[in-house]
Amino acid sequence: MTGSADSPTFTLAYVPGVMPAKWVGIWNERRPDVPLTLLQITAGEAPDVLREGRADAGLVRLPVDRTVFSAIPLYTETTVVVVPKDHLVTAADEVTLADLADEVVFHPLDDVLGWEQPPGEPGFERPATTENAVELVAAGVGILYVPQSLARLHHRKDVTYRPVTDAPQSSVALSWPEEATTDLVEDFIGIVRGRTVNSTRGRRPQPEADKTPGKAARQTGGRAAGQSSGKAAGQAGGKAAGRTGGKGRAGAAKSGGTRRTGRPRRRS
């Protein structure tokens, strides 16, 4: 955690296009004792920010280095093409890469779609940021492929966008250093996974025996008591049966002893 032991805090990093407000609201309801701080970073900064502990977890774009970071994929975005508002493709609801094969395409240095070079004619430069690329699109000198959230983030009145059905897509995930999986990180995992407040606040469940020792003890005691009662009842029943059987044999012997079976007396 980024705070001290006496006053813990939780810092959540997030990259452009991601909207963390929903999860932050749930955190504030469930953990009012732990303030949550938001830290906006670029996609390229995310690995260093998490590795250096400047944030406890981050809403980042995949892929991440799985030898260092854990990640829970949250959703995958639609890829769109950003074009001038009077571009011909605006007549369609969606387009394909083939429809734009002859266009000049800008490939910003902070691209998150992961391709070496987008299809089409390369732009005369690689803009430093997506925002710079959108400005070039607005000038009418090319087009740009981005996740839909980034098109909305950098929206301008002189540009628009359309979904591209066969372009690579970008996925957003919750990520954190594997070796720094704290209780607060587990709490936030529970929130993004939609767990309720009663489901151990999102933390890993404990083994059944650890969670209900009283119940286990009662069950063990009950079994022991039942076994002892059954054994005692069996022993008592056996003794009673033995005594009853003994009396029966004694009675039979006594009764048999009073009977005389000598020869009949001769009449004179």
XYZ file of N, CA and C in Angstrom:
804
model
N 0.843 -1.188 0.000
C 0.000 0.000 0.000
C 0.874 1.232 0.000
N 0.389 2.334 -0.552
C 1.209 3.522 -0.692
C 1.220 4.399 0.552
N 0.315 4.188 1.499
C 0.308 4.963 2.729
C 1.100 4.263 3.819
N 1.078 4.833 5.028
C 1.743 4.208 6.161
C 0.825 3.172 6.779
N 1.397 2.407 7.730
C 0.607 1.357 8.375
C -0.546 1.962 9.176
N -0.339 3.166 9.721
C -1.373 3.799 10.537
C -2.438 4.487 9.690
N -2.046 4.989 8.516
C -3.001 5.693 7.662
C -2.831 5.219 6.216
N -3.326 4.032 5.890
C -3.140 3.490 4.551
C -3.916 4.267 3.502
N -3.376 4.305 2.301
C -4.066 4.873 1.148
C -3.901 3.892 -0.005
N -4.697 4.092 -1.050
C -4.609 3.233 -2.226
C -4.506 4.125 -3.449
N -3.469 3.927 -4.254
C -3.276 4.732 -5.461
C -3.542 3.873 -6.684
N -4.432 4.357 -7.534
C -4.807 3.651 -8.753
C -4.362 4.470 -9.954
N -3.472 3.902 -10.758
C -3.054 4.546 -11.996
C -4.025 4.163 -13.109
N -4.153 5.026 -14.102
C -5.002 4.691 -15.244
C -4.486 5.407 -16.487
N -4.670 4.759 -17.631
C -4.153 5.283 -18.889
C -5.248 6.047 -19.619
N -4.906 6.877 -20.602
C -5.903 7.654 -21.335
C -6.966 6.754 -21.974
N -8.196 7.230 -21.925
C -9.316 6.496 -22.490
C -10.057 5.642 -21.487
N -9.415 5.284 -20.374
C -10.050 4.457 -19.347
C -10.814 5.357 -18.385
N -12.029 4.930 -18.023
C -12.865 5.707 -17.116
C -13.028 4.933 -15.803
N -12.271 5.268 -14.768
C -12.307 4.492 -13.522
C -13.394 4.904 -12.537
N -14.230 5.879 -12.884
C -15.144 6.485 -11.910
C -16.062 5.463 -11.243
N -16.582 4.497 -12.014
C -17.521 3.524 -11.448
C -16.876 2.737 -10.314
N -15.666 2.247 -10.554
C -14.980 1.429 -9.547
C -14.529 2.274 -8.361
N -14.137 3.506 -8.630
C -13.737 4.400 -7.541
C -14.926 4.677 -6.622
N -16.120 4.865 -7.209
C -17.310 5.099 -6.398
C -17.625 3.933 -5.477
N -17.490 2.706 -6.000
C -17.744 1.526 -5.167
C -16.699 1.433 -4.055
N -15.438 1.727 -4.388
C -14.376 1.709 -3.368
C -14.715 2.684 -2.232
N -15.127 3.896 -2.578
C -15.413 4.895 -1.553
C -16.565 4.476 -0.651
N -17.509 3.683 -1.196
C -18.608 3.187 -0.380
C -18.147 2.072 0.562
N -17.287 1.190 0.060
C -16.883 0.021 0.841
C -15.692 0.281 1.753
N -14.779 1.159 1.319
C -13.575 1.416 2.103
C -13.407 2.900 2.395
N -14.361 3.514 3.091
C -14.230 4.941 3.392
C -13.039 5.232 4.301
N -12.504 4.197 4.938
C -11.357 4.368 5.821
C -10.035 4.440 5.067
N -10.050 4.112 3.769
C -8.815 4.117 2.970
C -9.012 5.034 1.762
N -8.446 6.242 1.780
C -8.610 7.154 0.635
C -7.991 6.568 -0.633
N -8.682 6.749 -1.761
C -8.171 6.298 -3.052
C -7.730 7.513 -3.864
N -6.499 7.449 -4.349
C -5.935 8.522 -5.162
C -5.788 8.042 -6.599
N -6.234 8.851 -7.563
C -6.096 8.523 -8.978
C -4.832 9.162 -9.545
N -4.131 8.394 -10.384
C -2.905 8.876 -11.011
C -2.998 8.611 -12.508
N -3.155 9.672 -13.305
C -3.236 9.491 -14.750
C -1.832 9.392 -15.326
N -1.623 8.366 -16.151
C -0.313 8.117 -16.755
C -0.514 7.763 -18.225
N 0.579 7.776 -18.991
C 0.501 7.310 -20.366
C 0.657 5.791 -20.377
N 0.250 5.184 -21.493
C 0.375 3.728 -21.605
C 1.832 3.296 -21.478
N 2.749 4.084 -22.010
C 4.166 3.739 -21.933
C 4.737 3.851 -20.533
N 4.166 4.714 -19.703
C 4.666 4.896 -18.336
C 4.208 3.801 -17.379
N 3.149 3.102 -17.739
C 2.503 2.175 -16.804
C 3.451 1.154 -16.172
N 4.307 0.447 -16.934
C 5.165 -0.559 -16.299
C 6.073 0.014 -15.213
N 6.711 1.158 -15.486
C 7.619 1.745 -14.495
C 6.861 2.253 -13.271
N 5.697 2.858 -13.484
C 4.917 3.369 -12.358
C 4.538 2.245 -11.400
N 4.108 1.113 -11.936
C 3.709 -0.012 -11.086
C 4.920 -0.693 -10.470
N 5.964 -0.877 -11.247
C 7.161 -1.556 -10.750
C 7.820 -0.772 -9.615
N 7.804 0.548 -9.714
C 8.451 1.401 -8.716
C 7.553 1.693 -7.517
N 6.326 1.189 -7.515
C 5.445 1.374 -6.372
C 4.800 2.735 -6.276
N 4.806 3.487 -7.381
C 4.130 4.789 -7.351
C 2.616 4.646 -7.404
N 2.155 3.446 -7.724
C 0.725 3.116 -7.684
C 0.601 1.674 -7.211
N -0.476 1.381 -6.494
C -0.709 0.013 -6.020
C -1.188 -0.899 -7.144
N -1.956 -0.343 -8.075
C -2.477 -1.092 -9.212
C -2.784 -0.093 -10.318
N -3.020 -0.616 -11.520
C -3.300 0.280 -12.628
C -4.309 -0.304 -13.606
N -5.096 0.569 -14.199
C -5.967 0.206 -15.312
C -5.171 0.510 -16.567
N -4.647 -0.546 -17.200
C -3.663 -0.396 -18.270
C -4.140 -1.120 -19.525
N -3.389 -0.952 -20.591
C -3.685 -1.653 -21.842
C -2.755 -2.862 -21.978
N -3.341 -3.970 -22.389
C -2.567 -5.184 -22.628
C -1.799 -5.043 -23.942
N -0.663 -5.769 -24.046
C -0.144 -6.780 -23.113
C 0.709 -6.159 -22.006
N 0.935 -6.958 -20.936
C 1.867 -6.590 -19.878
C 2.869 -7.732 -19.734
N 3.971 -7.453 -19.068
C 4.996 -8.467 -18.829
C 4.504 -9.414 -17.739
N 4.080 -10.615 -18.118
C 3.486 -11.560 -17.164
C 4.520 -12.182 -16.239
N 5.803 -11.974 -16.485
C 6.811 -12.449 -15.532
C 6.930 -11.527 -14.333
N 6.379 -10.325 -14.456
C 6.449 -9.328 -13.384
C 5.070 -8.968 -12.855
N 4.104 -8.830 -13.757
C 2.797 -8.303 -13.384
C 1.697 -9.354 -13.498
N 0.737 -9.258 -12.589
C -0.524 -9.977 -12.733
C -1.490 -9.054 -13.474
N -2.458 -9.653 -14.164
C -3.417 -8.834 -14.914
C -4.751 -9.549 -15.007
N -5.826 -8.789 -14.844
C -7.190 -9.297 -15.019
C -7.820 -8.521 -16.174
N -7.992 -9.154 -17.346
C -8.627 -8.458 -18.472
C -10.040 -8.009 -18.109
N -10.391 -6.795 -18.473
C -11.698 -6.233 -18.146
C -12.608 -6.117 -19.369
N -12.100 -5.580 -20.457
C -12.911 -5.445 -21.667
C -12.002 -5.164 -22.856
N -12.544 -5.379 -24.054
C -11.833 -5.101 -25.302
C -12.594 -4.029 -26.070
N -11.848 -3.047 -26.560
C -12.476 -1.910 -27.238
C -12.592 -2.100 -28.740
N -13.593 -1.459 -29.311
C -13.729 -1.373 -30.760
C -12.690 -0.393 -31.296
N -12.074 -0.748 -32.413
C -11.142 0.165 -33.077
C -11.902 0.990 -34.110
N -11.584 2.269 -34.157
C -12.255 3.164 -35.101
C -11.216 3.899 -35.939
N -11.667 4.464 -37.054
C -10.820 5.333 -37.857
C -11.307 6.763 -37.660
N -10.368 7.650 -37.342
C -10.674 9.069 -37.168
C -10.408 9.766 -38.506
N -11.414 10.477 -38.999
C -11.332 11.122 -40.322
C -11.887 12.543 -40.230
N -11.556 13.376 -41.223
C -12.200 14.696 -41.271
C -13.714 14.548 -41.397
N -14.443 15.510 -40.901
C -15.895 15.387 -40.832
C -16.555 15.259 -42.210
N -15.902 15.736 -43.257
C -16.480 15.651 -44.601
C -15.894 14.502 -45.411
N -15.234 13.553 -44.765
C -14.624 12.427 -45.476
C -15.702 11.519 -46.056
N -15.370 10.836 -47.162
C -16.332 9.964 -47.837
C -16.809 8.813 -46.952
N -15.971 8.299 -46.073
C -16.356 7.119 -45.281
C -17.462 7.450 -44.281
N -17.730 8.706 -44.059
C -18.785 9.053 -43.101
C -20.167 8.669 -43.619
N -20.242 8.316 -44.888
C -21.521 7.880 -45.442
C -21.870 6.459 -45.001
N -20.869 5.711 -44.479
C -21.087 4.327 -44.042
C -21.150 4.250 -42.512
N -21.820 3.207 -42.021
C -21.894 2.996 -40.569
C -20.617 2.370 -40.029
N -19.938 1.554 -40.862
C -18.678 0.923 -40.486
C -17.883 0.656 -41.752
N -16.571 0.475 -41.590
C -15.698 0.271 -42.748
C -14.720 -0.859 -42.467
N -13.972 -1.251 -43.517
C -12.911 -2.244 -43.384
C -11.574 -1.586 -43.720
N -10.499 -2.296 -43.420
C -9.170 -1.777 -43.759
C -9.016 -1.626 -45.271
N -9.625 -2.533 -46.034
C -9.532 -2.453 -47.492
C -10.175 -1.174 -48.026
N -11.214 -0.724 -47.344
C -11.877 0.512 -47.782
C -10.959 1.724 -47.671
N -9.945 1.624 -46.818
C -9.065 2.763 -46.537
C -7.634 2.526 -47.020
N -7.464 1.545 -47.911
C -6.124 1.132 -48.327
C -5.329 2.248 -48.995
N -5.987 3.190 -49.620
C -5.282 4.257 -50.344
C -5.089 5.516 -49.511
N -5.490 5.495 -48.256
C -5.399 6.681 -47.405
C -4.011 6.832 -46.781
N -3.645 8.071 -46.494
C -2.443 8.349 -45.692
C -2.808 8.119 -44.222
N -2.017 7.272 -43.538
C -2.355 6.877 -42.171
C -1.250 7.333 -41.216
N -1.633 8.057 -40.184
C -0.668 8.480 -39.169
C -0.529 7.406 -38.084
N 0.714 7.225 -37.660
C 1.045 6.189 -36.672
C 1.760 6.857 -35.493
N 1.021 7.335 -34.503
C 1.650 8.077 -33.397
C 2.576 7.189 -32.565
N 3.525 7.822 -31.912
C 4.493 7.084 -31.098
C 3.848 6.425 -29.884
N 2.707 6.933 -29.438
C 2.021 6.320 -28.297
C 0.901 5.378 -28.744
N 0.997 4.859 -29.971
C -0.005 3.930 -30.503
C -0.177 2.737 -29.556
N -1.422 2.290 -29.351
C -1.703 1.171 -28.439
C -2.290 -0.038 -29.155
N -2.363 0.004 -30.481
C -2.931 -1.116 -31.227
C -1.893 -2.189 -31.570
N -0.637 -1.862 -31.426
C 0.403 -2.892 -31.486
C 0.902 -3.286 -32.858
N 0.510 -2.595 -33.913
C 1.059 -3.005 -35.202
C 2.309 -2.199 -35.546
N 3.206 -2.848 -36.333
C 4.455 -2.188 -36.710
C 4.186 -1.000 -37.622
N 3.267 -1.174 -38.556
C 2.875 -0.089 -39.444
C 1.437 -0.316 -39.888
N 0.534 0.611 -39.621
C -0.853 0.443 -40.073
C -0.912 0.333 -41.591
N -1.883 -0.401 -42.126
C -2.026 -0.476 -43.577
C -2.381 0.888 -44.162
N -1.998 1.097 -45.417
C -2.212 2.388 -46.063
C -0.891 3.078 -46.320
N -0.954 4.303 -46.776
C 0.253 5.078 -47.049
C 0.751 5.727 -45.754
N 2.039 5.503 -45.387
C 2.558 6.103 -44.149
C 2.511 7.630 -44.197
N 2.199 8.247 -43.068
C 2.198 9.698 -42.976
C 3.605 10.251 -43.112
N 3.727 11.550 -43.339
C 5.031 12.170 -43.553
C 5.851 12.245 -42.268
N 5.209 11.974 -41.123
C 5.925 11.929 -39.854
C 5.146 11.052 -38.881
N 5.810 10.652 -37.797
C 5.118 9.947 -36.731
C 4.856 10.947 -35.601
N 3.607 11.334 -35.420
C 3.302 12.291 -34.353
C 3.707 11.745 -32.982
N 4.071 12.627 -32.087
C 4.506 12.205 -30.760
C 3.372 11.594 -29.956
N 2.168 12.125 -30.130
C 1.025 11.656 -29.341
C -0.196 11.462 -30.234
N -1.171 10.741 -29.696
C -2.442 10.572 -30.404
C -3.129 11.920 -30.593
N -3.036 12.778 -29.608
C -3.648 14.106 -29.720
C -3.051 14.879 -30.889
N -1.719 14.812 -31.059
C -1.082 15.479 -32.201
C -1.558 14.891 -33.524
N -1.746 13.566 -33.545
C -2.210 12.909 -34.773
C -3.625 13.362 -35.136
N -4.486 13.527 -34.128
C -5.852 13.986 -34.386
C -5.825 15.393 -34.989
N -4.907 16.220 -34.558
C -4.799 17.576 -35.131
C -4.437 17.514 -36.613
N -3.566 16.548 -36.981
C -3.201 16.394 -38.385
C -4.387 15.882 -39.199
N -5.180 14.993 -38.604
C -6.393 14.522 -39.282
C -7.337 15.691 -39.530
N -7.484 16.549 -38.550
C -8.366 17.709 -38.688
C -7.891 18.639 -39.807
N -6.573 18.632 -40.058
C -6.030 19.468 -41.141
C -6.260 18.857 -42.513
N -6.802 17.619 -42.545
C -7.144 17.000 -43.812
C -5.992 16.343 -44.524
N -4.926 15.956 -43.782
C -3.750 15.372 -44.449
C -3.584 13.880 -44.163
N -4.561 13.263 -43.527
C -4.451 11.832 -43.261
C -5.540 11.356 -42.310
N -5.479 10.061 -41.972
C -6.446 9.456 -41.060
C -5.697 8.780 -39.920
N -6.451 8.235 -38.945
C -5.831 7.657 -37.751
C -6.691 6.525 -37.217
N -6.054 5.412 -36.829
C -6.750 4.298 -36.177
C -6.473 4.337 -34.671
N -7.534 4.282 -33.872
C -7.388 4.300 -32.408
C -8.524 3.508 -31.769
N -8.367 3.090 -30.498
C -9.525 2.561 -29.761
C -10.600 3.641 -29.644
N -11.836 3.212 -29.585
C -12.941 4.172 -29.590
C -12.863 5.156 -28.439
N -12.408 4.714 -27.259
C -12.339 5.628 -26.111
C -11.381 6.788 -26.365
N -10.294 6.526 -27.122
C -9.348 7.604 -27.425
C -9.930 8.565 -28.457
N -10.744 8.044 -29.365
C -11.415 8.938 -30.319
C -12.367 9.875 -29.581
N -13.052 9.340 -28.578
C -13.953 10.182 -27.783
C -13.162 11.179 -26.939
N -12.052 10.725 -26.368
C -11.246 11.591 -25.514
C -10.726 12.805 -26.285
N -10.318 12.586 -27.539
C -9.726 13.666 -28.341
C -10.707 14.196 -29.395
N -11.972 14.103 -29.076
C -13.002 14.539 -30.036
C -12.883 16.034 -30.329
N -13.078 16.348 -31.601
C -13.124 17.733 -32.058
C -14.319 17.892 -32.993
N -14.781 19.127 -33.167
C -15.938 19.368 -34.029
C -15.635 19.116 -35.509
N -14.349 19.176 -35.865
C -14.001 19.046 -37.282
C -13.558 17.626 -37.664
N -13.682 16.663 -36.750
C -13.365 15.272 -37.081
C -14.497 14.374 -36.585
N -14.547 13.166 -37.112
C -15.493 12.160 -36.648
C -14.826 10.799 -36.774
N -15.559 9.722 -36.469
C -14.945 8.392 -36.567
C -15.995 7.354 -36.923
N -15.496 6.213 -37.455
C -16.342 5.084 -37.800
C -15.653 3.789 -37.351
N -16.427 2.782 -36.895
C -15.836 1.501 -36.510
C -15.168 0.818 -37.712
N -14.039 0.145 -37.425
C -13.329 -0.637 -38.445
C -13.446 -2.104 -38.042
N -14.124 -2.884 -38.855
C -14.518 -4.235 -38.434
C -13.358 -5.230 -38.346
N -12.278 -5.021 -39.104
C -11.206 -6.018 -39.140
C -9.861 -5.478 -38.656
N -9.866 -4.408 -37.881
C -8.620 -3.851 -37.360
C -8.252 -4.501 -36.033
N -6.971 -4.494 -35.655
C -6.583 -4.975 -34.328
C -7.319 -4.198 -33.245
N -7.518 -4.833 -32.094
C -8.239 -4.183 -31.000
C -7.344 -4.058 -29.771
N -7.746 -3.202 -28.860
C -6.993 -2.973 -27.627
C -7.829 -3.416 -26.429
N -7.192 -4.160 -25.512
C -7.874 -4.635 -24.302
C -7.354 -3.898 -23.080
N -8.258 -3.630 -22.145
C -7.922 -2.944 -20.897
C -7.946 -3.964 -19.766
N -7.000 -3.841 -18.843
C -6.897 -4.795 -17.741
C -6.528 -4.075 -16.453
N -6.869 -4.710 -15.335
C -6.347 -4.281 -14.039
C -5.044 -5.036 -13.827
N -3.973 -4.313 -13.541
C -2.654 -4.937 -13.407
C -1.944 -4.424 -12.160
N -1.063 -5.257 -11.617
C -0.277 -4.896 -10.435
C 0.925 -5.832 -10.356
N 1.992 -5.441 -9.644
C 3.148 -6.335 -9.504
C 2.759 -7.590 -8.727
N 3.113 -8.744 -9.242
C 2.744 -10.012 -8.617
C 3.220 -10.087 -7.168
N 4.412 -9.582 -6.903
C 4.973 -9.673 -5.555
C 4.370 -8.644 -4.597
N 3.518 -7.790 -5.082
C 2.906 -6.755 -4.243
C 1.394 -6.915 -4.214
N 0.929 -8.148 -4.072
C -0.512 -8.410 -3.997
C -0.969 -8.226 -2.551
N -1.310 -7.012 -2.189
C -1.691 -6.677 -0.821
C -3.183 -6.915 -0.602
N -3.617 -6.777 0.649
C -5.041 -6.904 0.963
C -5.864 -5.830 0.245
N -5.301 -4.621 0.126
C -6.034 -3.560 -0.558
C -6.161 -3.853 -2.057
N -5.133 -4.428 -2.637
C -5.226 -4.844 -4.038
C -6.309 -5.907 -4.192
N -6.357 -6.856 -3.249
C -7.399 -7.884 -3.294
C -8.790 -7.250 -3.186
N -8.913 -6.227 -2.369
C -10.194 -5.527 -2.248
C -10.609 -4.919 -3.588
N -9.658 -4.300 -4.282
C -9.997 -3.671 -5.563
C -10.286 -4.727 -6.623
N -9.595 -5.854 -6.573
C -9.891 -6.962 -7.489
C -11.342 -7.394 -7.319
N -11.773 -7.510 -6.069
C -13.164 -7.888 -5.816
C -14.147 -6.904 -6.410
N -13.810 -5.626 -6.393
C -14.701 -4.598 -6.936
C -14.801 -4.717 -8.455
N -13.662 -4.823 -9.147
C -13.722 -4.871 -10.615
C -14.344 -6.180 -11.100
N -14.295 -7.220 -10.262
C -14.914 -8.491 -10.641
C -16.388 -8.555 -10.263
N -16.889 -7.509 -9.635
C -18.310 -7.444 -9.331
C -18.724 -8.229 -8.109
N -17.789 -8.534 -7.224
C -18.157 -9.254 -6.011
C -18.919 -8.337 -5.067
N -19.753 -8.938 -4.243
C -20.535 -8.157 -3.291
C -19.694 -7.837 -2.069
N -20.221 -6.953 -1.244
C -19.482 -6.529 -0.056
C -19.310 -7.667 0.934
N -20.180 -8.690 0.863
C -20.105 -9.809 1.806
C -19.196 -10.932 1.357
N -18.598 -10.823 0.172
C -17.753 -11.909 -0.327
C -16.299 -11.661 0.039
N -16.005 -11.611 1.355
C -14.668 -11.415 1.922
C -13.976 -10.182 1.342
N -14.787 -9.161 0.950
C -14.286 -7.900 0.414
C -13.309 -8.117 -0.727
N -13.506 -9.212 -1.496
C -12.691 -9.420 -2.682
C -11.403 -10.149 -2.423
N -11.115 -10.491 -1.177
C -9.855 -11.158 -0.889
C -9.951 -12.647 -1.160
N -8.789 -13.306 -1.229
C -8.788 -14.736 -1.492
C -9.479 -15.464 -0.353
N -10.397 -16.393 -0.653
C -11.085 -17.119 0.414
C -10.137 -18.008 1.191
N -10.362 -18.103 2.502
C -9.558 -18.969 3.344
C -10.067 -20.389 3.251
N -9.214 -21.397 3.603
C -9.690 -22.772 3.629
C -10.856 -22.924 4.575
N -11.738 -23.867 4.280
C -12.962 -24.042 5.053
C -12.672 -24.265 6.523
N -11.638 -25.054 6.817
C -11.332 -25.351 8.215
C -10.905 -24.102 8.958
N -10.210 -23.189 8.252
C -9.750 -21.958 8.885
C -10.910 -20.995 9.091
N -11.874 -21.002 8.161
C -12.957 -20.033 8.238
C -13.958 -20.377 9.337
N -14.195 -21.662 9.641
C -15.234 -22.055 10.596
C -14.700 -23.045 11.616
N -13.698 -22.624 12.424
C -13.157 -23.555 13.404
C -14.197 -23.988 14.415
N -15.122 -23.082 14.796
C -16.143 -23.432 15.778
C -17.047 -24.520 15.245
N -17.404 -24.375 13.958
C -18.271 -25.359 13.348
C -17.576 -26.700 13.278
N -16.284 -26.672 12.892
C -15.538 -27.925 12.810
C -15.446 -28.586 14.169
N -15.211 -27.747 15.212
C -15.099 -28.302 16.559
C -16.421 -28.921 16.984
N -17.535 -28.212 16.652
C -18.829 -28.759 17.036
C -19.119 -30.066 16.318
N -18.726 -30.107 15.015
C -18.954 -31.330 14.272
C -18.118 -32.465 14.835
N -16.858 -32.163 15.149
C -15.982 -33.187 15.714
C -16.509 -33.657 17.055
N -16.919 -32.659 17.891
C -17.460 -33.016 19.203
C -18.721 -33.830 19.078
N -19.568 -33.440 18.112
C -20.820 -34.170 17.924
C -20.571 -35.597 17.503
N -19.590 -35.778 16.590
C -19.295 -37.141 16.152
C -18.739 -37.963 17.318
N -17.849 -37.339 18.099
C -17.266 -38.058 19.229
C -18.333 -38.421 20.250
N -19.235 -37.423 20.514
C -20.286 -37.686 21.486
C -21.199 -38.802 20.987
N -21.507 -38.746 19.677
C -22.373 -39.770 19.117
C -21.741 -41.142 19.197
N -20.410 -41.197 18.895
C -19.726 -42.473 18.971
C -19.691 -42.992 20.400
N -19.420 -42.071 21.358
C -19.367 -42.491 22.768
C -20.733 -42.962 23.235
N -21.794 -42.205 22.848
C -23.142 -42.597 23.267
C -23.518 -43.950 22.689
N -23.167 -44.124 21.397
C -23.491 -45.401 20.766
C -22.760 -46.549 21.423
N -21.477 -46.322 21.758
C -20.680 -47.366 22.400
C -21.233 -47.692 23.762
N -21.592 -46.618 24.523
C -22.127 -46.836 25.864
C -23.449 -47.574 25.794
N -24.281 -47.149 24.808
C -25.572 -47.816 24.680
C -25.382 -49.278 24.321
N -24.418 -49.550 23.444
C -24.170 -50.937 23.056
C -23.706 -51.773 24.218
N -22.795 -51.189 25.035
C -22.284 -51.924 26.188
C -23.392 -52.174 27.195
N -24.218 -51.106 27.439
C -25.316 -51.263 28.402
C -26.297 -52.314 27.913
N -26.611 -52.264 26.600
C -27.541 -53.238 26.053
C -26.997 -54.647 26.160
N -25.687 -54.771 25.921
C -25.080 -56.097 26.023
C -25.146 -56.644 27.415
N -24.829 -55.771 28.400
C -24.866 -56.216 29.797
C -26.273 -56.619 30.205
N -27.257 -55.775 29.791
C -28.646 -56.087 30.147
C -29.059 -57.413 29.541
N -28.692 -57.605 28.293
C -29.049 -58.860 27.637
C -28.384 -60.036 28.326
N -27.142 -59.813 28.761
C -26.428 -60.890 29.449
C -27.114 -61.251 30.747
N -27.521 -60.199 31.503
C -28.165 -60.482 32.775
C -29.489 -61.196 32.560
N -30.240 -60.713 31.547
C -31.533 -61.360 31.263
C -31.329 -62.804 30.851
N -30.376 -63.033 29.998
C -30.103 -64.402 29.562
C -29.669 -65.283 30.699
N -28.876 -64.708 31.611
C -28.381 -65.493 32.751
C -29.523 -65.912 33.641
N -30.442 -64.954 33.892
C -31.574 -65.277 34.742
C -32.422 -66.383 34.124
N -32.583 -66.308 32.807
C -33.374 -67.314 32.125
C -32.775 -68.688 32.271
N -31.444 -68.756 32.136
C -30.779 -70.050 32.278
C -30.861 -70.554 33.701
N -30.727 -69.630 34.671
C -30.795 -70.039 36.080
C -32.185 -70.542 36.415
N -33.211 -69.815 35.904
C -34.593 -70.229 36.181
C -34.863 -71.595 35.592
N -34.375 -71.785 34.393
C -34.610 -73.065 33.743
C -33.940 -74.182 34.513
N -32.750 -73.929 35.012
C -32.030 -74.957 35.786
C -32.752 -75.252 37.065
N -33.242 -74.190 37.748
C -33.935 -74.377 39.014
C -35.215 -75.166 38.824
N -35.964 -74.759 37.768
C -37.217 -75.469 37.507
C -36.958 -76.921 37.153
N -35.931 -77.135 36.371
C -35.620 -78.517 36.003
C -35.183 -79.342 37.197
N -34.602 -78.750 38.218
C -34.093 -79.469 39.397
C -35.211 -79.965 40.280
N -36.374 -79.383 40.273
C -37.480 -79.787 41.134
C -38.277 -80.933 40.541
N -38.064 -81.234 39.290
C -38.798 -82.322 38.655
C -38.068 -83.633 38.900
N -38.832 -84.712 39.317
C -38.234 -86.005 39.598
C -38.709 -86.970 38.537
N -37.796 -87.643 37.972
C -38.127 -88.524 36.887
C -37.793 -89.986 37.216
N -37.916 -90.378 38.518
C -37.615 -91.761 38.917
C -38.640 -92.748 38.373
N -38.422 -94.098 38.633
C -39.339 -95.096 38.113
C -40.666 -95.061 38.843
N -41.762 -95.501 38.193
C -43.080 -95.514 38.877
C -43.130 -96.591 39.949
N -43.862 -96.402 40.985
C -43.935 -97.342 42.111
C -44.892 -98.499 41.728
N -44.454 -99.739 42.087
C -45.291 -100.922 41.764
C -46.434 -101.025 42.736
N -47.627 -101.298 42.138
C -48.781 -101.486 42.990
C -48.760 -102.852 43.594
N -49.222 -102.967 44.808
C -49.262 -104.288 45.484
C -50.624 -104.894 45.348
